[in-house]
Coordinates of C-alpha atoms in Angstrom, one line a residue:
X411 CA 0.7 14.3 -12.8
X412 CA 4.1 16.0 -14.1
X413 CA 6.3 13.5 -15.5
X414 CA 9.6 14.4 -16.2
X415 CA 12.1 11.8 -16.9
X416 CA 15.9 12.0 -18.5
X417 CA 15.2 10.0 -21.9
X418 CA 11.7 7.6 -22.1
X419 CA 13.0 6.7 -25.7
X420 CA 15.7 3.7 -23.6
X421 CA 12.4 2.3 -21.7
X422 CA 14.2 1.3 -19.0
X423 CA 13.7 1.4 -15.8
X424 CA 15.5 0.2 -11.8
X425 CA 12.7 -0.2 -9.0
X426 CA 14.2 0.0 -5.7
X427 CA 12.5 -2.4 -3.0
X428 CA 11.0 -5.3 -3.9
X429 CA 7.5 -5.3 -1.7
X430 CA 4.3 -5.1 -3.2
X431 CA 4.7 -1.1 -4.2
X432 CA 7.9 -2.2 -5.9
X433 CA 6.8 -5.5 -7.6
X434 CA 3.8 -3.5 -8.3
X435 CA 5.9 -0.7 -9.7
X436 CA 7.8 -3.1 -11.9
X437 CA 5.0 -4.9 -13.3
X438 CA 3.2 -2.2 -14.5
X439 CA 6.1 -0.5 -16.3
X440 CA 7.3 -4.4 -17.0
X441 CA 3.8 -4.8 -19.4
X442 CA 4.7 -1.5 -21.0
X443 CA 7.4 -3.5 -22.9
X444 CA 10.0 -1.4 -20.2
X445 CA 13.1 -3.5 -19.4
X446 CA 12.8 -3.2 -15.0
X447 CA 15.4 -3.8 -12.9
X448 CA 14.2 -4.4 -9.4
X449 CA 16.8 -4.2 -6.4
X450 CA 16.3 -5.7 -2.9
X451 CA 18.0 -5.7 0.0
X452 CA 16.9 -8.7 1.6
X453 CA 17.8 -12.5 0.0
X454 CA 13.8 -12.8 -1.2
X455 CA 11.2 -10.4 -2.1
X456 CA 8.4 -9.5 0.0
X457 CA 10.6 -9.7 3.4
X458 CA 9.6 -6.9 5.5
X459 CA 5.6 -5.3 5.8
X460 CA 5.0 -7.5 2.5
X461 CA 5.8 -10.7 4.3
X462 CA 2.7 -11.2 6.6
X463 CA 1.1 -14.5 5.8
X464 CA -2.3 -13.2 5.0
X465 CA -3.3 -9.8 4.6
X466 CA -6.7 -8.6 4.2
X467 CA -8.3 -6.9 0.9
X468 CA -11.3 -4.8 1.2
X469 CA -11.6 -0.6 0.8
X470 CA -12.1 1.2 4.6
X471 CA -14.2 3.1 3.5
X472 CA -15.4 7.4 5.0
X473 CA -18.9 8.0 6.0
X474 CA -18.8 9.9 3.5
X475 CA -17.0 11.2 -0.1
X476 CA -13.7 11.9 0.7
X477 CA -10.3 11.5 -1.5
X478 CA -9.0 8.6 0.4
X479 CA -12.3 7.1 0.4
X480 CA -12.2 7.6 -3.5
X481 CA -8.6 6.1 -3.6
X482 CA -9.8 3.0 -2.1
X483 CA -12.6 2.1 -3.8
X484 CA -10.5 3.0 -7.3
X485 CA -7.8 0.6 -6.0
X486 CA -9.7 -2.1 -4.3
X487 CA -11.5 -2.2 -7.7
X488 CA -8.2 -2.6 -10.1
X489 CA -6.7 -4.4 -7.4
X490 CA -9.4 -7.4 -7.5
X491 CA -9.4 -7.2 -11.6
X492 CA -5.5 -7.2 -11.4
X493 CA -5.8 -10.5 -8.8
X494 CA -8.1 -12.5 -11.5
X495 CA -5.9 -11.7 -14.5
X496 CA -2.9 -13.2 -12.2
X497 CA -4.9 -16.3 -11.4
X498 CA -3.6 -16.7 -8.2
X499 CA -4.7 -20.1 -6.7
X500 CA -6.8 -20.8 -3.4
X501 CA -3.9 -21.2 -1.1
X502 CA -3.0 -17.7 -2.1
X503 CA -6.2 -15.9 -1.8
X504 CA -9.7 -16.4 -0.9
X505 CA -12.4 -14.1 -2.0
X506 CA -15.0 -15.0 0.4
X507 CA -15.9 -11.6 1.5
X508 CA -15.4 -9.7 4.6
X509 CA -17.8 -8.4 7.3
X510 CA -16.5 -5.3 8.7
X511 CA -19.0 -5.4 12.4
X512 CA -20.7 -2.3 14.2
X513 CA -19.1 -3.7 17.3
X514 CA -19.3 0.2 19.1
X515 CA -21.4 3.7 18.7
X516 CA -18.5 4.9 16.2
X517 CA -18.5 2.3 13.9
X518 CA -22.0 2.0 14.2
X519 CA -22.4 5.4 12.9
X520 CA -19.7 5.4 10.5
X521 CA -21.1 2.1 9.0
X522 CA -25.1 3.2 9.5
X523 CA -23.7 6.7 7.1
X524 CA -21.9 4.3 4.4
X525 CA -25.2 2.7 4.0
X526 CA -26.8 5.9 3.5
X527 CA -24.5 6.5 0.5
X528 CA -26.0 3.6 -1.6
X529 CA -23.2 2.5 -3.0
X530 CA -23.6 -0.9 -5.7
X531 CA -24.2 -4.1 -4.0
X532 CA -21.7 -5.8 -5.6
X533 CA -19.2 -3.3 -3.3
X534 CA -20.9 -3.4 -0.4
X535 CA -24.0 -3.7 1.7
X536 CA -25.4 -3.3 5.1
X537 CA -26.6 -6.9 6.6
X538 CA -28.3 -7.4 10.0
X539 CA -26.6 -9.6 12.6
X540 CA -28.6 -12.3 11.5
X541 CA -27.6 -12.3 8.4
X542 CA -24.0 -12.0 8.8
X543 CA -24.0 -14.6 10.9
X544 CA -25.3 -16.7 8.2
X545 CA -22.4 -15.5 6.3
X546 CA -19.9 -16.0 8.8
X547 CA -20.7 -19.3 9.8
X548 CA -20.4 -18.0 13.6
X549 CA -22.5 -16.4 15.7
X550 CA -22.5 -12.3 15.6
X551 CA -24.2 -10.0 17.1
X552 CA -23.6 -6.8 15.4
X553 CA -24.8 -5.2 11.8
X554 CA -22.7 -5.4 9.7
X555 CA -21.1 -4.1 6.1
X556 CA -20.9 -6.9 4.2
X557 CA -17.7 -7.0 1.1
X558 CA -18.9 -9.7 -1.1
X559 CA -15.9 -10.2 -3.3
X560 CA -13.6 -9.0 -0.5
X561 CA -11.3 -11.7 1.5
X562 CA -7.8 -12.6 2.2
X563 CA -4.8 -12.6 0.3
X564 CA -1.0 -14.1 0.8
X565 CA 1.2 -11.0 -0.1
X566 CA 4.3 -12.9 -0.6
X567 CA 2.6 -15.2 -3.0
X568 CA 0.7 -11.7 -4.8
X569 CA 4.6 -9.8 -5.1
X570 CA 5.7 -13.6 -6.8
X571 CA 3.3 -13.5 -9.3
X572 CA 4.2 -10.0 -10.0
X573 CA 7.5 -10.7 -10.6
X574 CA 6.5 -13.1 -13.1
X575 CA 6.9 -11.3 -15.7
X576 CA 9.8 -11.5 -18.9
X577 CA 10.8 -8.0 -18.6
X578 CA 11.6 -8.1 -15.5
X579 CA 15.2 -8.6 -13.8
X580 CA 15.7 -9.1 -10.0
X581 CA 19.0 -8.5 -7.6
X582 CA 18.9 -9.5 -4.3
X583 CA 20.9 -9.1 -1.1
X584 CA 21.7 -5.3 -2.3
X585 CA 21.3 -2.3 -0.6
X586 CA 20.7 0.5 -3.0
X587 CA 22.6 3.2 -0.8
X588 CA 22.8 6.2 -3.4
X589 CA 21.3 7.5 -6.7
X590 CA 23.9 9.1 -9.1
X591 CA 23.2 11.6 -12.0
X592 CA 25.1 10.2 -15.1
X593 CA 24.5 12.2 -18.6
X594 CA 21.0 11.1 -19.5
X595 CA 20.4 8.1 -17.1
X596 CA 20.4 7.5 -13.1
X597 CA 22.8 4.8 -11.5
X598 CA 22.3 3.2 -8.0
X599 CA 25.3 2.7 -6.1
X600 CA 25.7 0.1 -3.3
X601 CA 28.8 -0.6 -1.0
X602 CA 29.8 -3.0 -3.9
X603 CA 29.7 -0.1 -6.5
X604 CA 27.8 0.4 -9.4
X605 CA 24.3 -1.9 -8.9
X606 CA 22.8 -0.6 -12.3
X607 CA 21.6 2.0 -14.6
X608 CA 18.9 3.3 -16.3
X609 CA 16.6 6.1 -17.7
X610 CA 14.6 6.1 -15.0
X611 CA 14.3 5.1 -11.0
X612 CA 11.4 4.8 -8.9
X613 CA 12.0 4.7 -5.4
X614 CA 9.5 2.0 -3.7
X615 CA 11.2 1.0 -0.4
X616 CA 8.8 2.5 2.3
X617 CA 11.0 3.8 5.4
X618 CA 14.3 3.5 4.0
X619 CA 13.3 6.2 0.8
X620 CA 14.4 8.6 3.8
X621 CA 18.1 6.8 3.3
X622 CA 18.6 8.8 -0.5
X623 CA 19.5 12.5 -0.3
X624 CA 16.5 13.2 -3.1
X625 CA 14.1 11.5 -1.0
X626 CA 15.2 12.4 3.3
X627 CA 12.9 15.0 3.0
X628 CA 9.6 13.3 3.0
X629 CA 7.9 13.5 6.3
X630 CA 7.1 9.7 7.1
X631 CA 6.9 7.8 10.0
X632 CA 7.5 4.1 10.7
X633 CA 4.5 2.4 12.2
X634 CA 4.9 -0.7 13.9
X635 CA 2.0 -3.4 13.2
X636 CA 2.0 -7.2 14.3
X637 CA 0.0 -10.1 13.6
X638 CA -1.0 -13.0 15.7
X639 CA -1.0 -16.9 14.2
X640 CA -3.1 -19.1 16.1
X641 CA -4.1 -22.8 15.8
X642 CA -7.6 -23.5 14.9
X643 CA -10.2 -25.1 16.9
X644 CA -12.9 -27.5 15.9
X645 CA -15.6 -24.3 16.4
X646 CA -13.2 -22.0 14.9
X647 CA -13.2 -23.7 11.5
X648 CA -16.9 -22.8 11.1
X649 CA -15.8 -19.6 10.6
X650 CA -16.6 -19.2 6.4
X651 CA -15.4 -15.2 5.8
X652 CA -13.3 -12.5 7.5
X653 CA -14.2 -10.7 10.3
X654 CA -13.0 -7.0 11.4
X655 CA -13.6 -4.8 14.6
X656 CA -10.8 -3.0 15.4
X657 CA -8.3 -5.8 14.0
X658 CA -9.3 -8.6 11.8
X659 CA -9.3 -12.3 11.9
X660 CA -9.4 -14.6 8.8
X661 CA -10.7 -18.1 8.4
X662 CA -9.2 -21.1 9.0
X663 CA -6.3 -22.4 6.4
X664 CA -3.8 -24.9 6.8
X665 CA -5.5 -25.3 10.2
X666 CA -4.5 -22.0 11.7
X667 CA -6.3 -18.5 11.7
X668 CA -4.7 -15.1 11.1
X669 CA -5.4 -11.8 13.3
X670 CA -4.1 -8.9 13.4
X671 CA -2.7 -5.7 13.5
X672 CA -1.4 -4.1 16.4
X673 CA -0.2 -0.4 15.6
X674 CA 2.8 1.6 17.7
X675 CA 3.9 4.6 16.0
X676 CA 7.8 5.6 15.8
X677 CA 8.6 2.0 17.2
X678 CA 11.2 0.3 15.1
X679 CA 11.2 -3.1 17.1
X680 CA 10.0 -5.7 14.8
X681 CA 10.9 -8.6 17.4
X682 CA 7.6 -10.5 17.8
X683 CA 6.3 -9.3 21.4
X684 CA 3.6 -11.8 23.1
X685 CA 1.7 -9.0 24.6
X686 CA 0.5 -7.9 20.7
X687 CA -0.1 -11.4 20.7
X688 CA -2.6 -11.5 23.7
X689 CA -3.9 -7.3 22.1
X690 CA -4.9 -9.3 19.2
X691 CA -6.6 -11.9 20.9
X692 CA -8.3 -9.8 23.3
X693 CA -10.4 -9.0 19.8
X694 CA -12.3 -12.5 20.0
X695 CA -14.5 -11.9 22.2
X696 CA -15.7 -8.9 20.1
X697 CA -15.9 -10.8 17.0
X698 CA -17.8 -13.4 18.1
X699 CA -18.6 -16.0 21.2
X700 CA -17.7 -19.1 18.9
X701 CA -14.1 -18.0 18.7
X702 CA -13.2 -17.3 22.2
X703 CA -12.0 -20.7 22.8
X704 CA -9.1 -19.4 20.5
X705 CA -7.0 -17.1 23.2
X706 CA -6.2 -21.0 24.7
X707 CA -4.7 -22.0 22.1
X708 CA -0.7 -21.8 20.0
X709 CA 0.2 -18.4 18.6
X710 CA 2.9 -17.1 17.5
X711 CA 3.5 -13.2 16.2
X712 CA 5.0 -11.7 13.3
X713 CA 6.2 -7.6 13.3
X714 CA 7.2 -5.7 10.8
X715 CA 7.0 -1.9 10.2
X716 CA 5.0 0.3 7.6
X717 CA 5.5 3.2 6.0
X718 CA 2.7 6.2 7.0
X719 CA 2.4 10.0 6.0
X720 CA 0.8 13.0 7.9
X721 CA -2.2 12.5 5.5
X722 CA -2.7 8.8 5.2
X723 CA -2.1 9.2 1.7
X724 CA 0.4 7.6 -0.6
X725 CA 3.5 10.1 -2.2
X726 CA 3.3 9.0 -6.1
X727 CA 4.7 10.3 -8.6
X728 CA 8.2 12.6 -10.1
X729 CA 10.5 14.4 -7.3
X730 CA 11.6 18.1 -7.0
X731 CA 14.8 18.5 -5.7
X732 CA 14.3 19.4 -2.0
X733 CA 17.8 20.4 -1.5
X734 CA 18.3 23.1 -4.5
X735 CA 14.8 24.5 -3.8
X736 CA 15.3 24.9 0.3
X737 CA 19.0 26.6 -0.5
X738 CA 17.4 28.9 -3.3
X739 CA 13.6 29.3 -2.0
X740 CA 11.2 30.3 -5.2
X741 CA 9.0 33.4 -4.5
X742 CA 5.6 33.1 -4.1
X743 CA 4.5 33.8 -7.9
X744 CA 7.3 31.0 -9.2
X745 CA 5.4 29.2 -11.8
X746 CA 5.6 24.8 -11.7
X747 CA 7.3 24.9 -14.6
X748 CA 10.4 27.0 -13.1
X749 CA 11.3 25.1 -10.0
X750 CA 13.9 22.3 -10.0
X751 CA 13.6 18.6 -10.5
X752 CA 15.3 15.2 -10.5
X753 CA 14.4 14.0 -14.0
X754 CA 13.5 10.8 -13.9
X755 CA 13.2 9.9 -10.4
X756 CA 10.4 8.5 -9.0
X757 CA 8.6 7.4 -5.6
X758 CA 5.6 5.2 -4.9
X759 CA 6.1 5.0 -1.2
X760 CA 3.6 5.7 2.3
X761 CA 0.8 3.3 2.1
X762 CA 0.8 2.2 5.7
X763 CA -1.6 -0.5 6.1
X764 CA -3.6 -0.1 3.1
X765 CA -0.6 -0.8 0.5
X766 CA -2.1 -4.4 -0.4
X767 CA -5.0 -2.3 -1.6
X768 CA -3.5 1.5 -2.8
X769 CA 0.1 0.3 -3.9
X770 CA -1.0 -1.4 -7.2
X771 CA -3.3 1.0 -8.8
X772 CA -0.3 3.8 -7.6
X773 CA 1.8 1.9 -10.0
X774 CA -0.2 1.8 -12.6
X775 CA -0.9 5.6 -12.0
X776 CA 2.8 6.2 -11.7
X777 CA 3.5 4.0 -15.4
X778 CA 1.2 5.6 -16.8
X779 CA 2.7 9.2 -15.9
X780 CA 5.9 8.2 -16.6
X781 CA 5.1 6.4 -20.2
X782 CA 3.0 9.6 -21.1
X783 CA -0.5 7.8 -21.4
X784 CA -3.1 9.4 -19.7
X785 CA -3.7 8.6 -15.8
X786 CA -6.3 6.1 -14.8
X787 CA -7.9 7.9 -12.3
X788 CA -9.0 12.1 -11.9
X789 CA -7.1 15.0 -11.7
X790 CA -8.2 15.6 -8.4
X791 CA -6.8 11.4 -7.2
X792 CA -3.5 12.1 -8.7
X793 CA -3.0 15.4 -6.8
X794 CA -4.0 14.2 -3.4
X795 CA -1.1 11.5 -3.7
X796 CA 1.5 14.5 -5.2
X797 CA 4.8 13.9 -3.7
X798 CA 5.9 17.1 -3.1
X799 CA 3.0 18.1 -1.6
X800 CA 4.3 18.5 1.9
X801 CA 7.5 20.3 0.7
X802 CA 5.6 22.7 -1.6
X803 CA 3.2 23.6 1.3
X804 CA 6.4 24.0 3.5
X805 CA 7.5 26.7 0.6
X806 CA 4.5 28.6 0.5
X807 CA 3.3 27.0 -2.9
X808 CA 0.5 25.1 -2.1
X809 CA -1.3 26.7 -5.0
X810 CA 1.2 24.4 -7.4
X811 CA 0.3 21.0 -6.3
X812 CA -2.5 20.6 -9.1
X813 CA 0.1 22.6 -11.5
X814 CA 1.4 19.3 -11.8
X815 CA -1.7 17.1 -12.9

């Protein structure tokens, strides 16, 4: 990944939003021994897609080898070894694996071709009905692949314990409106002024990256998702793992289950809406007969909007500056070393609604470009998530996107 910030030497660094990309962000620079600055807009981190409740963590995986496929597996894999060194308790996350059903002919065939790729148990394994109903603790009556260390997760509580850490400084109830060019370091400007400045920035606010001049380009679209809350039932607590068709539902905590997501494109309306509410129960009956009984009972929704690119792929990584290069196109033989860049600005923004999986290996993928160690995944990983990608192939220089690995 090209890296190319102002002065590495002052280790210091602002992250701007403080959901899990950005609390990822900071804690991997933040064990680096980098002084991070993380700015949020809201009174609390994790407020908007980060706030859900429960979220769950397992890798959607292709039929087949693909590079998202690969992205998932690498970060559901560093995301599970990062939640054991953060020894986050039971109430924050439950490893109790997920079934992920073959509830219609697409799935079935998508999850009858995963099989086929013999991946390690411990990742994941075909089981009959019977069986997952054995490991549900409900009745099912679909195959199913079976995540044995998958489960649930409470993203507010996973962005706290992030945050943990000494190097790390938070300001709240800021909105970073502009990024400012000073000598060798970047300052973020708010209606109150100067916010702070450093050597680096990385830009890790989803949807409102397109609110900085470096960053309007990006082609990203706001996807509306809500879950569903729902009060337990003396059936429903039998339920022992998570279950996912088109949506998901987790087990019981606290006396109340979790379901979701819906998904509306280009809506911006994060007002909980009852009839997601009734979307996502219209699921039961899919899941499983013992769960039905649920649809009758409290619920209450919670919407909030993620951040999604033309290629379900992350952007991740150092910035070219869009505007100088669209004013003074490069010809077609420009080399990557002669086109312009914001040194030292960084983004780790589009997950959608994978983020609780892709967003902390992208940091650490992202430190470890801008720290000048060698990247944690292939050459071929970090230039699928190249953030310029879209603007390169809008210049005709497609050809430089792995210039920059």
């Amino acid at each position: 990944m090209h890296s190319s910030p102002l002065n590495t030497t002052q280790k210091t660094a602002i992250v701007i939003g403080a959901g899990i990309s950005g609390c990822a962000t900071a804690y991997s620079l933040a064990k680096r021994d980098w002084q991070v600055t993380v700015i949020e807009r809201f009174s609390h981190i994790a407020q908007a897609a980060s706030g859900n409740a429960r979220g769950v963590l397992y890798p959607r995986l292709a039929s087949h080898n693909s590079v998202q496929d690969r992205l998932s597996l690498s970060s559901y894999a560093y995301t599970l070894k990062l939640l054991q060194a953060l020894k986050l308790n039971e109430a924050d996350f439950q490893a109790y694996g997920v079934l992920q059903l073959a509830f219609n002919a697409r799935e079935s065939a998508r999850i009858h071709d995963i099989a086929q790729r013999h991946l390690a148990h411990d990742i994941v394994r075909l089981v009959s009905a019977a069986e997952a109903s054995a490991i549900a603790g409900v009745k099912v009556t679909y195959p199913a692949l079976y995540f044995a260390q998958a489960g649930w997760l409470n993203p507010p509580a996973f962005c706290h314990a992030l945050m943990q850490h000494p190097n790390i400084q938070l300001v709240t109830n800021t909105d970073a409106l502009s990024l400012q060019q000073q000598a060798d370091r970047w300052q973020v400007h708010a209606n109150t002024g100067l916010v702070a400045a450093a050597s680096s920035v990385v830009i890790a606010n989803a949807n409102d990256a397109l609110n900085f001049d470096q960053t309007r380009h990006f082609p990203m679209t706001p996807v509306r998702g809500q879950m569903t809350t729902v009060n337990a039932t003396p059936t429903s607590t039998s339920l022992k793992t998570v279950l996912c068709t088109d949506g998901y539902i987790t087990p019981a905590f606290a006396g109340q289950h979790c379901l979701g997501a819906t998904f509306a494109a280009n809506n911006n309306d994060i007002s909980a809406q009852e009839a997601d509410n009734q979307t996502n129960l219209a699921m039961l009956p899919t899941m499983s007969a013992d769960l039905t009984t649920l649809a009758q009972q409290a619920a209450t929704g919670r919407a909030a909007l993620r951040c999604a690119t033309p290629d379900y792929m992350p952007l991740v990584g150092a910035l070219l500056d869009a505007t100088a290069l669209k004013h003074q196109p490069p010809k077609h033989r420009t080399s990557a070393d002669k086109l312009t860049w914001h040194h030292g600005i960084y983004v780790n923004v589009g997950h959608g609604a994978k983020g609780l999986i892709t967003a902390p290996l992208c940091a650490e993928i992202l430190a470890s470009a801008i720290t000048g160690e060698p990247s944690p995944v292939d050459a071929s990983l970090v230039s699928a998530l190249q953030p310029n990608r879209f603007l390169l192939r809008d210049l005709g220089l497609k050809r430089l996107v792995t210039d920059f690995v």
